[in-house]
CSV table of C-alpha atoms in Angstrom, one decimal:
chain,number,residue,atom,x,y,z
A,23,UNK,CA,33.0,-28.2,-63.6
A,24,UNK,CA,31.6,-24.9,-62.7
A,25,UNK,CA,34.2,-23.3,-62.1
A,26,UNK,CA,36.5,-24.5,-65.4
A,27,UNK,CA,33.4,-22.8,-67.4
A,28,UNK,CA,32.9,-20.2,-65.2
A,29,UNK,CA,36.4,-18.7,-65.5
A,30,UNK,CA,35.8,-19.6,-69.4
A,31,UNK,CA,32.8,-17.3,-69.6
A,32,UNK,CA,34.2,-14.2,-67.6
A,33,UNK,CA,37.4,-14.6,-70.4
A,34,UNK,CA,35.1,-14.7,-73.2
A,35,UNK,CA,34.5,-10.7,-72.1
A,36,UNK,CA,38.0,-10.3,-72.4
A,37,UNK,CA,41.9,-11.2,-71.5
A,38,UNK,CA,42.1,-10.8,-67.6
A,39,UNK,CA,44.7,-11.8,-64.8
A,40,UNK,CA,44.4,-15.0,-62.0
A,41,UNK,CA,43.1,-12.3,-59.3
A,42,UNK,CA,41.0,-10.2,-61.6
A,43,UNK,CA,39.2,-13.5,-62.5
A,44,UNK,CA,38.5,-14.8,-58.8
A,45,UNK,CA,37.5,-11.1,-57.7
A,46,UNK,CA,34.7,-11.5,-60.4
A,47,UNK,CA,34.0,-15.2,-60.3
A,48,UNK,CA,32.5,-14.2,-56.7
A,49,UNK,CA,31.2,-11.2,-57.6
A,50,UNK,CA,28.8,-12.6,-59.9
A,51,UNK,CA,27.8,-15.6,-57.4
A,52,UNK,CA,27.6,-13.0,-54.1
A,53,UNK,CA,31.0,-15.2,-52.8
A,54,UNK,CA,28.6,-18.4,-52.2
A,55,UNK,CA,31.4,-20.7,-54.0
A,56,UNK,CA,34.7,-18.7,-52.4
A,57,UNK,CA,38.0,-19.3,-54.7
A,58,UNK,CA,41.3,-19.8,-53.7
A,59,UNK,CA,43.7,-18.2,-55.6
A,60,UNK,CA,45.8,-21.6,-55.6
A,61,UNK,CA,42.0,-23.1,-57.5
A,62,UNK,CA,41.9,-20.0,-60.4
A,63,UNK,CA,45.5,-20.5,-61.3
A,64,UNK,CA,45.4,-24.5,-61.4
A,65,UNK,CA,42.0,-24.5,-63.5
A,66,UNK,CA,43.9,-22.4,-65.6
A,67,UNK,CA,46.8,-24.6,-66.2
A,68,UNK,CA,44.0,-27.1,-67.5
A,69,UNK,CA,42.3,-25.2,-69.3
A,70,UNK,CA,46.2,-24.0,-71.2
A,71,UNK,CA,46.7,-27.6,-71.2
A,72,UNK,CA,43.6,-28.4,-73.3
A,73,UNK,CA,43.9,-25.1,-75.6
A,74,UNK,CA,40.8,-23.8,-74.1
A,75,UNK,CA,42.9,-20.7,-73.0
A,76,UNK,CA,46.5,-18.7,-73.5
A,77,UNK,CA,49.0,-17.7,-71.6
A,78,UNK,CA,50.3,-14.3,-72.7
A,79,UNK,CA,53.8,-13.4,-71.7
A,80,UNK,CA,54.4,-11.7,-68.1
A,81,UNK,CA,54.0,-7.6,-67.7
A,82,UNK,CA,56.3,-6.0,-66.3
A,83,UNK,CA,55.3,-7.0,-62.5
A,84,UNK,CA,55.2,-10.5,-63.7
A,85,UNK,CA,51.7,-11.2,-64.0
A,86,UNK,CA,50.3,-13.4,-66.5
A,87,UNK,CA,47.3,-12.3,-68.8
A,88,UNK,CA,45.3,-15.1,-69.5
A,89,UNK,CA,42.9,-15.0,-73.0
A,90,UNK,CA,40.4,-17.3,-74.7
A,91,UNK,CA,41.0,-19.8,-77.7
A,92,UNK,CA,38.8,-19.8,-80.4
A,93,UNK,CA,38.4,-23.4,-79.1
A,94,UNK,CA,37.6,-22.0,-75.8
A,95,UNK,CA,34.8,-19.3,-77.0
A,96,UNK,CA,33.0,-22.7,-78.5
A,97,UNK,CA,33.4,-24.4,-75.4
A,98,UNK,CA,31.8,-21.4,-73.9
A,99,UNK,CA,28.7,-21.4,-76.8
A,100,UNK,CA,28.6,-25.4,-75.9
A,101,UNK,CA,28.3,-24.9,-72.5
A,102,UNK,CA,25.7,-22.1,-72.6
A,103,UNK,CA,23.5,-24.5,-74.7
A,104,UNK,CA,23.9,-27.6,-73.4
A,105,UNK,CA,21.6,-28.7,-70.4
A,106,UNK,CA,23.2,-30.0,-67.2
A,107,UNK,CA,22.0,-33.9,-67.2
A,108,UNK,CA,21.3,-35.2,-63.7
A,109,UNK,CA,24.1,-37.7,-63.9
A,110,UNK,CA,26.5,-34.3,-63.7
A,111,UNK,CA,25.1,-33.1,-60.4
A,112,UNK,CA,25.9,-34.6,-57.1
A,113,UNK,CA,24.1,-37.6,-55.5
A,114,UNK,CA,21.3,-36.1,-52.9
A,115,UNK,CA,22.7,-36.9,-49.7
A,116,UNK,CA,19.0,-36.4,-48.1
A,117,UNK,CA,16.9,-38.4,-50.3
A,118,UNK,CA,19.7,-41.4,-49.5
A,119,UNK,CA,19.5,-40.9,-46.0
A,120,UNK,CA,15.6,-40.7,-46.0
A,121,UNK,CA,15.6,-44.2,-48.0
A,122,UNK,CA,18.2,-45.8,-45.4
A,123,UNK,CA,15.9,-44.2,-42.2
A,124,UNK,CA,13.0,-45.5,-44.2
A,125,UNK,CA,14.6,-49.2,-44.2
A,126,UNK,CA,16.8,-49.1,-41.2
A,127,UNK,CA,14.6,-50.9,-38.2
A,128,UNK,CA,15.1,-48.4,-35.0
A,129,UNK,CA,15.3,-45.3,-37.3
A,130,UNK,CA,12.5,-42.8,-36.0
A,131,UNK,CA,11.5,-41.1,-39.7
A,132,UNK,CA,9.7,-38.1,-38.7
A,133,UNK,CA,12.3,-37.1,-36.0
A,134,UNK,CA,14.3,-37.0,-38.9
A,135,UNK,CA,12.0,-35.8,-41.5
A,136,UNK,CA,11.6,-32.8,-39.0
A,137,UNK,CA,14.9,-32.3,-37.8
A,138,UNK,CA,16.2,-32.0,-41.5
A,139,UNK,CA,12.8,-29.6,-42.0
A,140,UNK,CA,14.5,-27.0,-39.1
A,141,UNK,CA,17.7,-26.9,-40.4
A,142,UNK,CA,16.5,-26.1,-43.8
A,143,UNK,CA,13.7,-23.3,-42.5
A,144,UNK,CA,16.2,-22.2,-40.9
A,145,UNK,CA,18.7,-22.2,-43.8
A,146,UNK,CA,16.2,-20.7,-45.6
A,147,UNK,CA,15.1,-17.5,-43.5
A,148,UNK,CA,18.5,-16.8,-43.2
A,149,UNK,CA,18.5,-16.6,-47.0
A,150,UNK,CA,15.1,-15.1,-47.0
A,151,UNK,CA,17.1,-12.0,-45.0
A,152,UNK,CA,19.6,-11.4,-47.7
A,153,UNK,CA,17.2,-11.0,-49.9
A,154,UNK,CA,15.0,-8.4,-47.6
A,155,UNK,CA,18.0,-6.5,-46.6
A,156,UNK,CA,19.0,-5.9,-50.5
A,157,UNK,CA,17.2,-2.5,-52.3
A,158,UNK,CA,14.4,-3.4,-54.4
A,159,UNK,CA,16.2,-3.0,-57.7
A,160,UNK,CA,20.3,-4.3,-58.2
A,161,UNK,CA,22.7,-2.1,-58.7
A,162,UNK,CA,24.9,-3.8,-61.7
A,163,UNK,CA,25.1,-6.9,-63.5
A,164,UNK,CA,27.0,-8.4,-60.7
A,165,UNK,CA,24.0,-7.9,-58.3
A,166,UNK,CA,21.8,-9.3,-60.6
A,167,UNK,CA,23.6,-12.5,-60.6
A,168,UNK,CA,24.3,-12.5,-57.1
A,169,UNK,CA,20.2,-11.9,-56.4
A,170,UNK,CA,19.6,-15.2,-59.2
A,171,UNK,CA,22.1,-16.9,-57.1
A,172,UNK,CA,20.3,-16.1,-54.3
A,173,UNK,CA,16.3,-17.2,-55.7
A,174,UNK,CA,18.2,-20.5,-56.9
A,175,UNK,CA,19.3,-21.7,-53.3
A,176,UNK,CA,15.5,-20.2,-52.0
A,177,UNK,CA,14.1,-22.3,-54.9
A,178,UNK,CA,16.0,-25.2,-53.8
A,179,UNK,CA,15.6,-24.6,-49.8
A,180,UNK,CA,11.9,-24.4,-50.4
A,181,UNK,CA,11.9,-27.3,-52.7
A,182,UNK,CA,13.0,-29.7,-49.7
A,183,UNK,CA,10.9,-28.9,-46.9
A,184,UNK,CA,7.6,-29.4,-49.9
A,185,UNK,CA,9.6,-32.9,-50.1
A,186,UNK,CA,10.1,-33.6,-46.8
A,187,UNK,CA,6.5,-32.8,-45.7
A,188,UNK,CA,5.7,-35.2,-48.7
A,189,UNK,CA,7.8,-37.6,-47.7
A,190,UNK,CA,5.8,-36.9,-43.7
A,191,UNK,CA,2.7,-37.5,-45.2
A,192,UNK,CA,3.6,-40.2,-47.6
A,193,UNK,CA,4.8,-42.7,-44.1
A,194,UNK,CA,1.3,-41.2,-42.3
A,195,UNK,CA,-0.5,-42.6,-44.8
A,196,UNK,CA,1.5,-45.5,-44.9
A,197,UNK,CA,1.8,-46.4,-41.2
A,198,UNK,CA,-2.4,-45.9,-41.5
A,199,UNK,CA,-2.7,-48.4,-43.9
A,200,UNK,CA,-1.0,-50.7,-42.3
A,201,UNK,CA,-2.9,-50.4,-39.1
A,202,UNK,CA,-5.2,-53.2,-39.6
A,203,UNK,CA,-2.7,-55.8,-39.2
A,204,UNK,CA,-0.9,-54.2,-36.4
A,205,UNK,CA,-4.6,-53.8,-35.0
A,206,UNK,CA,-4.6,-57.7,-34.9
A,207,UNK,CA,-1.5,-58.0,-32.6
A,208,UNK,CA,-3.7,-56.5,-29.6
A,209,UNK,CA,-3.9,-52.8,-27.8
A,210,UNK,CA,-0.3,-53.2,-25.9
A,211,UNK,CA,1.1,-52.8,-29.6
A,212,UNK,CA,-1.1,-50.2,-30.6
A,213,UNK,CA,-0.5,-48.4,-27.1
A,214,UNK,CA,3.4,-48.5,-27.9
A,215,UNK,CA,3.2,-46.2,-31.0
A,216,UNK,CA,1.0,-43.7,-29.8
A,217,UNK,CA,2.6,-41.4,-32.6
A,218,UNK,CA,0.6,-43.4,-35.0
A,219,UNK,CA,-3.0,-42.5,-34.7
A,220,UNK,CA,-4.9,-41.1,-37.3
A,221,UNK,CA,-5.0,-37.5,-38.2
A,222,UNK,CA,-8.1,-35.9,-37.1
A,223,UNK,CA,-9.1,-33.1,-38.8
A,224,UNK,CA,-10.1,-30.2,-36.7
B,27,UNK,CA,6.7,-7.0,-22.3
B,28,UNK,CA,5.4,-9.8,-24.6
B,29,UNK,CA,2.6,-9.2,-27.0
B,30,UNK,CA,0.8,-12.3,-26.6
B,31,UNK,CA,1.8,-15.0,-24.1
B,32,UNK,CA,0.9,-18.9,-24.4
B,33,UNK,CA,1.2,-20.8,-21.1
B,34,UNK,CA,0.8,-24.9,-21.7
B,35,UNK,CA,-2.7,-23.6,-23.3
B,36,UNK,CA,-5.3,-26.7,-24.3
B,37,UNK,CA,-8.4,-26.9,-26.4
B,38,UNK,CA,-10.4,-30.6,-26.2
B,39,UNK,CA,-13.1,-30.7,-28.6
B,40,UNK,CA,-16.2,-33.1,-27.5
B,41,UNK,CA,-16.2,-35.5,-24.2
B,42,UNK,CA,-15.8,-39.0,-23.0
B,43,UNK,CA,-14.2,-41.4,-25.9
B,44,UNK,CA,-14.8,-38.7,-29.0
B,45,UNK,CA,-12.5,-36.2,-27.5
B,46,UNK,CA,-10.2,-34.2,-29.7
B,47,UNK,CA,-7.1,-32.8,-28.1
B,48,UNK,CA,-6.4,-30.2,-30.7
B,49,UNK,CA,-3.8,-28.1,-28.5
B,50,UNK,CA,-2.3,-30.0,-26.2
B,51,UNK,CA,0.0,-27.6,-23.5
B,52,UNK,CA,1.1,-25.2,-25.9
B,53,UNK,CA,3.3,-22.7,-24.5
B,54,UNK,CA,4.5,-19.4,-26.9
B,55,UNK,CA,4.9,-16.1,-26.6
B,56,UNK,CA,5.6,-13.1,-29.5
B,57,UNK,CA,7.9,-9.7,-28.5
B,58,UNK,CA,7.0,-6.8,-30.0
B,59,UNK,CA,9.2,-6.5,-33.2
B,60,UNK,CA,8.8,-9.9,-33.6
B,61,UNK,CA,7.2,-12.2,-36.4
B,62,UNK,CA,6.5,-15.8,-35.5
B,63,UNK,CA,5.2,-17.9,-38.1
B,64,UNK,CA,3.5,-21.4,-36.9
B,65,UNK,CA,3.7,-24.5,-39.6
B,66,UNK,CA,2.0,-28.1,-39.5
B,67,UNK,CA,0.1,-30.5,-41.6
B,68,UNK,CA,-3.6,-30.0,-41.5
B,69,UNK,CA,-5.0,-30.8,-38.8
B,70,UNK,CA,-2.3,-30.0,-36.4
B,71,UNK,CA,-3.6,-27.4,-34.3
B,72,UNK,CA,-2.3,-24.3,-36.5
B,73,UNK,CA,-6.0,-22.7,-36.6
B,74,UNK,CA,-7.5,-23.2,-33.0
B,75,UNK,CA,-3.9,-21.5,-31.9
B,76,UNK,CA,-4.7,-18.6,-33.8
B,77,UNK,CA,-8.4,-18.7,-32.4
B,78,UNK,CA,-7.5,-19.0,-28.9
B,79,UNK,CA,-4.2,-16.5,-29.9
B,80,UNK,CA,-7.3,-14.4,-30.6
B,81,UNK,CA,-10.0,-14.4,-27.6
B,82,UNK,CA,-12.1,-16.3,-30.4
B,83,UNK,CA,-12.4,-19.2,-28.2
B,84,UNK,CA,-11.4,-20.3,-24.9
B,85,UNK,CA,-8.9,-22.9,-23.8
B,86,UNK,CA,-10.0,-25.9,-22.2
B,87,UNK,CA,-6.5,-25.7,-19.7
B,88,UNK,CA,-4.1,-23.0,-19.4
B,89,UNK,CA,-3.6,-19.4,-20.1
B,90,UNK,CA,-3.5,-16.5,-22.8
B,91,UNK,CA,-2.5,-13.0,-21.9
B,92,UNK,CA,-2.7,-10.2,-24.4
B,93,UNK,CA,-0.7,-6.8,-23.5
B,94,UNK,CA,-0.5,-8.6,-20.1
B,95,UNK,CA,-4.1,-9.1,-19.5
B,96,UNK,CA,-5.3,-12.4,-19.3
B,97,UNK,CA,-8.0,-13.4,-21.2
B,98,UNK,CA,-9.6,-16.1,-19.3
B,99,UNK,CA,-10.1,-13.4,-16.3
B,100,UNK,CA,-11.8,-11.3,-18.5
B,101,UNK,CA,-16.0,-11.2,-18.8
B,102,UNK,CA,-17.3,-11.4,-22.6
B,103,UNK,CA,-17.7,-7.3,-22.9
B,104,UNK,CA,-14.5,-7.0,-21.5
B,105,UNK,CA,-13.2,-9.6,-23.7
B,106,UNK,CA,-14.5,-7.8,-26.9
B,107,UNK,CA,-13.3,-4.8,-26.3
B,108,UNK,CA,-9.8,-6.0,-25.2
B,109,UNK,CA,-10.0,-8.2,-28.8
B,110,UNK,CA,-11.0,-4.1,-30.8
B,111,UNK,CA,-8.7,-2.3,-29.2
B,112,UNK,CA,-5.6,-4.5,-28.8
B,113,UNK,CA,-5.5,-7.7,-32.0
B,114,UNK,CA,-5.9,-7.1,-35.5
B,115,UNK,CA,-6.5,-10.0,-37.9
B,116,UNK,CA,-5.7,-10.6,-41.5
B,117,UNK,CA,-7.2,-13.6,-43.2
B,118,UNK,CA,-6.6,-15.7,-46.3
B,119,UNK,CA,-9.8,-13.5,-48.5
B,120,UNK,CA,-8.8,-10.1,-46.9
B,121,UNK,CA,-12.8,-10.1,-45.0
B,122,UNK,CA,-13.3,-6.2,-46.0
B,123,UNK,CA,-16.4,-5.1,-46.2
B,124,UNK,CA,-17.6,-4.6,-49.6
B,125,UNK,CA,-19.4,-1.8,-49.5
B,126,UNK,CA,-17.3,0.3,-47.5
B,127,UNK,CA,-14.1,2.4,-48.9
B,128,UNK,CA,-10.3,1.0,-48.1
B,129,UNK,CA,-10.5,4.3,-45.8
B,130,UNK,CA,-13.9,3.3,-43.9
B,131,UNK,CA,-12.8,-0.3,-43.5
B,132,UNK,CA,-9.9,0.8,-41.7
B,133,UNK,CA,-12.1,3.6,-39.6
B,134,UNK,CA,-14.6,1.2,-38.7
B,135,UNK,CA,-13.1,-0.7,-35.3
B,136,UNK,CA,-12.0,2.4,-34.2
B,137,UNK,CA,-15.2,3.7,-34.5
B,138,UNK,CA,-16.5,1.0,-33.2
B,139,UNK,CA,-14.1,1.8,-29.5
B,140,UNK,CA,-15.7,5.7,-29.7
B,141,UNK,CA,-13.0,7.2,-32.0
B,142,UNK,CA,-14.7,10.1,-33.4
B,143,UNK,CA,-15.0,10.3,-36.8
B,144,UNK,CA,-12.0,13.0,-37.9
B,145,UNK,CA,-9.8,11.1,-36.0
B,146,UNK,CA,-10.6,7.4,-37.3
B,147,UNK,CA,-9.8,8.7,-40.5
B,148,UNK,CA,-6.7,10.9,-40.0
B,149,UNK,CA,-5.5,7.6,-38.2
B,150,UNK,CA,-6.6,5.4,-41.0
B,151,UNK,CA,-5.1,7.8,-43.8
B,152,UNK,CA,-1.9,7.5,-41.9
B,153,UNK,CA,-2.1,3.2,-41.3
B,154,UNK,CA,-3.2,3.2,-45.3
B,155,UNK,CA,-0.3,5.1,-45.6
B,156,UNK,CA,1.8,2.9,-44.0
B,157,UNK,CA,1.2,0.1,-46.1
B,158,UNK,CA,2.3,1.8,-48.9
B,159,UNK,CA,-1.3,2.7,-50.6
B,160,UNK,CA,-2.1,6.3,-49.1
B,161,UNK,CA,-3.6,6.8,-52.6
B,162,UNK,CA,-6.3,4.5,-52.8
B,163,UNK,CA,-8.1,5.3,-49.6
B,164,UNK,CA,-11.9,5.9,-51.2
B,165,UNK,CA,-11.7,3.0,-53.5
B,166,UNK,CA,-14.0,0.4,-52.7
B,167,UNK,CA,-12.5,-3.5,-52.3
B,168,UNK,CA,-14.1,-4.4,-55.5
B,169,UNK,CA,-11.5,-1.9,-57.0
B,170,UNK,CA,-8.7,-3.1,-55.8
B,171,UNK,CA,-6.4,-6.1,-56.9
B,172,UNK,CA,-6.0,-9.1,-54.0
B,173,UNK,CA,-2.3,-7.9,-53.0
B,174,UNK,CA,-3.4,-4.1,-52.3
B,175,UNK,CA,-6.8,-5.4,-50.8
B,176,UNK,CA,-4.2,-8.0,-48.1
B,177,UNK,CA,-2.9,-4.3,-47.3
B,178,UNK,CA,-5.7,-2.8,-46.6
B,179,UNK,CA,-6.6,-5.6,-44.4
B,180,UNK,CA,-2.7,-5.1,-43.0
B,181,UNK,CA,-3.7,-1.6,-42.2
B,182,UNK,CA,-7.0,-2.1,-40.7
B,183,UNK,CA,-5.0,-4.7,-38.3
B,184,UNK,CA,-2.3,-2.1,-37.0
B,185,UNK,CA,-5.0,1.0,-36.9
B,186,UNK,CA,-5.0,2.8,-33.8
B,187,UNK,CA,-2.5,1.6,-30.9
B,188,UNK,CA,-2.9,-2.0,-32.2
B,189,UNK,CA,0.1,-3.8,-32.4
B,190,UNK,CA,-0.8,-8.0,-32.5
B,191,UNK,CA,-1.5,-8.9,-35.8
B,192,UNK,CA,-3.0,-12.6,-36.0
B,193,UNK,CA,-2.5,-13.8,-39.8
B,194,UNK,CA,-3.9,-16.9,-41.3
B,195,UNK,CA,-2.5,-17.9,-44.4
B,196,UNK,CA,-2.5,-14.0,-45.6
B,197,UNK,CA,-0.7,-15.2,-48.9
B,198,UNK,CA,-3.4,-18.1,-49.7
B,199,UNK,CA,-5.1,-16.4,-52.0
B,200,UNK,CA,-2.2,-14.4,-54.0
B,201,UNK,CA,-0.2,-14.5,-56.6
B,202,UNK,CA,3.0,-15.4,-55.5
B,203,UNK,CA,4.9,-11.8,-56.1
B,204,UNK,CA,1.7,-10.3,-54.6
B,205,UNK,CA,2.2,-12.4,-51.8
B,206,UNK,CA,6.3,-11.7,-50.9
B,207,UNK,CA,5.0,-7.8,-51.4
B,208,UNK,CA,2.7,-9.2,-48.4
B,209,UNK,CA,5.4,-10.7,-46.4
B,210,UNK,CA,7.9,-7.5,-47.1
B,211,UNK,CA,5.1,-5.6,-45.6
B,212,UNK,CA,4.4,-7.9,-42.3
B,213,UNK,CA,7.7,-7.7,-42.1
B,214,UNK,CA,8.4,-4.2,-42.2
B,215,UNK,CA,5.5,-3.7,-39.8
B,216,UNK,CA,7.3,-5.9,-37.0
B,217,UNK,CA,10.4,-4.1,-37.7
B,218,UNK,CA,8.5,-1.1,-36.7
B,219,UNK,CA,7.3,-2.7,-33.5
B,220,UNK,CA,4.2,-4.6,-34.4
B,221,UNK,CA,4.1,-8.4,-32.7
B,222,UNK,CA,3.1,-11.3,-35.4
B,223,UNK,CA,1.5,-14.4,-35.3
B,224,UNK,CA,1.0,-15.8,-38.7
B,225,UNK,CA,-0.1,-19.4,-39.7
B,226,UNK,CA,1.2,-20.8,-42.8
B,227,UNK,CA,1.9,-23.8,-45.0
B,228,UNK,CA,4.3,-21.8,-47.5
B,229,UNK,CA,7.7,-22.2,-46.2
B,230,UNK,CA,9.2,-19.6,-48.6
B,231,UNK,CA,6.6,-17.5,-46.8
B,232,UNK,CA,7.3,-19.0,-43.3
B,233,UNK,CA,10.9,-18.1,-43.9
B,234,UNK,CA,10.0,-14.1,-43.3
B,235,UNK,CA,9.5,-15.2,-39.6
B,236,UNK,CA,11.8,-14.4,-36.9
B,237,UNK,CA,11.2,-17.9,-35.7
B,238,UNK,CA,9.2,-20.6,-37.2
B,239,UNK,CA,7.4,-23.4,-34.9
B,240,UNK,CA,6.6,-26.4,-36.1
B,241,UNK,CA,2.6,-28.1,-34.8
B,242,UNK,CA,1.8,-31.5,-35.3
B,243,UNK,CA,-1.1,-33.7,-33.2
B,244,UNK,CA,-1.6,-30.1,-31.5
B,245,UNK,CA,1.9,-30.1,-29.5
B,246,UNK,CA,4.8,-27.9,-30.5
B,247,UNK,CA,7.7,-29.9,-32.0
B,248,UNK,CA,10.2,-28.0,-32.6
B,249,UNK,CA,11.4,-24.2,-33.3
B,250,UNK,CA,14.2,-22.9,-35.3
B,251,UNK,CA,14.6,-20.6,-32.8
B,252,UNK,CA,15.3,-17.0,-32.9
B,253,UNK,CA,17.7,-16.0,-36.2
B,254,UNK,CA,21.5,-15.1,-35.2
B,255,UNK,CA,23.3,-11.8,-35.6
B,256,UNK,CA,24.0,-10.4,-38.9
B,257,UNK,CA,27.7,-11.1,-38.7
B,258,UNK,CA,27.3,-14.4,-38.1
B,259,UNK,CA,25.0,-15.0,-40.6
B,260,UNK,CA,27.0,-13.9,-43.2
B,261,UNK,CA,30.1,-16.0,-42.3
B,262,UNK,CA,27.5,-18.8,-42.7
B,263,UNK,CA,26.2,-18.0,-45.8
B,264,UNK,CA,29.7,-16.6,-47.5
């Protein structure tokens, strides 16, 4: 999906070949989605095959010039104004495996509320470094991209751990709520979740 | 050497059946160069570490040495001055004093170890400096914005031989471009050797640590531990 309108934008600035348009795919996204060569040139053959793009005849080392369609400039314009709905992006593999922990009896939530809340700090100063290391101000269009590229995975990175710590908080609360009941069954089941006392402010 | 070393370090609040165990056998230390940030849901510990981090309070089991020097075999004179000469804090509202200059606010705990004069403020020209605002050392606080009074704050910290910065939540109470200018800084200033031990609950900010621990129900959790090389952090991210 991204990458079919991705190669459509970069020709919309003009006829390139297979390589030129992989070099500047990752360019523009600092290399975060690598390309294949063998991807570029079959995306290509669709987008030929629905007359999105043309194939102009081989220079003289045999390399194929690829340009854009006027059908393929509106795709382009369609693309640019068209939100991406939810149903196009990939199901959250964390959010299911928080409801499954949630429901699964056994399944020790905050060990994996936390767990998931390393990696992702983790994931996330590494990104955090990028971004220190790069000079204040980018050097060409392609930086610029590469730096938005950059905030949106930070944005995203930061996102989860706010969720996670809600989700931390949401099950404290939850496990509190319930302690009345679990009150009733006597101390020895109160003694075997010491993990579930009340927060105490300090 | 570390900068500040934790051994399984304690703080109870109240006796008999009211007790609080805050910190319960916390063990950390902090290199210099390095920035440790410390994350938890309230009431998890993350402020009597920083206390205790600080000579601010005393542990109820365990040990805190500073430069080497441990705390707990230290009088309360001895104490003080080993808190002037050796920790700098930075808090969430900057706690400069008002009617002071950016340049005196700096001065004034060196002054306070028997700096003379000239010197306190040749060595807070040069820690204004530092933090990138050399230019507005006789403005008063009130004259400032919140990011450029955070440096100020930053500076007064590092002044002098000073290199353990305690920070609680130094971002709180900025905006949040003012407060990754903050972070760039902290983080520039443990490149340069300074030791840091900041407490927050922004993990974008967290995220400028070398290392983040994780406090909950005053026992350390978990740690992302120390970031890898260079190299290997950009096969993982390319």
């Amino acid at each position: 999906m991204s990458i079919r309108h991705g190669i459509l934008a970069l020709l919309s600035q003009g006829p390139r070949y297979g390589y030129q348009l992989r070099a500047e795919f990752e360019a523009s996204t600092g290399a975060t989605w690598p390309l294949n060569i063998g991807q570029v040139y079959s995306t290509l053959a669709r987008l030929e095959r629905d007359g999105l793009v043309a194939k102009a005849d081989a220079d003289a080392e045999g390399r194929f010039v690829y340009r854009i369609t006027p059908d393929g400039e509106e795709e382009v314009r369609r693309w640019f104004a068209t939100p991406i709905a939810p149903a196009d992006r990939p199901r959250d593999e964390l959010a299911i495996k928080l409801a499954m922990a949630v429901t699964t009896p056994g399944v020790d939530v905050r060990a994996v509320v936390q767990t998931q809340r390393t990696a992702t700090l983790r994931a996330l100063r590494d990104l955090t470094r990028l971004k220190a290391d790069a000079p204040p101000l980018p050097a060409d269009a392609a930086d610029a991209s590469w730096r938005l590229v950059l905030e949106s995975m930070i944005f995203q990175a930061e996102a989860e751990v706010r969720w996670l710590d809600h989700c931390e908080a949401f099950m404290t609360r939850l496990a509190l709520e319930r302690r009345p009941a679990a009150a009733q069954t006597g101390p020895e089941a109160e003694a075997a979740r010491p993990d579930e006392r009340p927060e105490v402010r300090r | 050497m570390n900068v500040l070393v934790m051994r399984e370090v304690s703080r109870d609040h109240g006796t008999g059946p009211n007790v609080v165990h805050a910190l319960r056998g916390v063990s950390l230390h902090v290199a210099p160069g390095e920035f440790v940030a410390v994350m938890g849901p309230s009431g998890s510990g993350k402020s009597t570490l920083l206390t205790l981090a600080g000579g601010l309070d005393t542990p109820t089991a365990g040990q805190v040495l500073v430069e080497g020097t441990d705390l707990g075999s230290l009088g309360t004179a001895a104490r003080a001055a080993l808190r002037r000469r050796s920790i700098g804090y930075v808090f969430q509202d900057y706690n400069l004093i008002p009617t002071l200059t950016a340049a005196e606010n700096v001065m004034l705990p060196r002054e306070l170890d028997g700096v003379r004069t000239r010197r306190a403020r040749r060595e807070a020209l040069d820690a204004l400096a530092e933090v990138g605002i050399g230019e507005l050392a006789d403005r008063f606080p009130e004259e400032m914005s919140g990011g450029q009074q955070q440096r100020v704050a930053i500076a007064r910290a590092l002044v002098g031989e000073r290199r353990l910065v305690l920070a609680d939540e130094p971002t709180g109470a900025l905006d949040s471009r003012s407060g990754e200018e903050i972070m760039r800084l902290l983080r520039a200033r443990c490149d340069a050797g300074a030791a840091c031990l900041m407490v927050t609950h922004e993990s974008r900010h967290a995220a400028w640590a070398d290392r983040v621990v994780f406090l909950r129900d005053g026992v350390i959790v978990d740690s992302t531990g120390a970031p890898t090389g260079p190299e290997s952090l950009l096969e993982d991210v390319r």
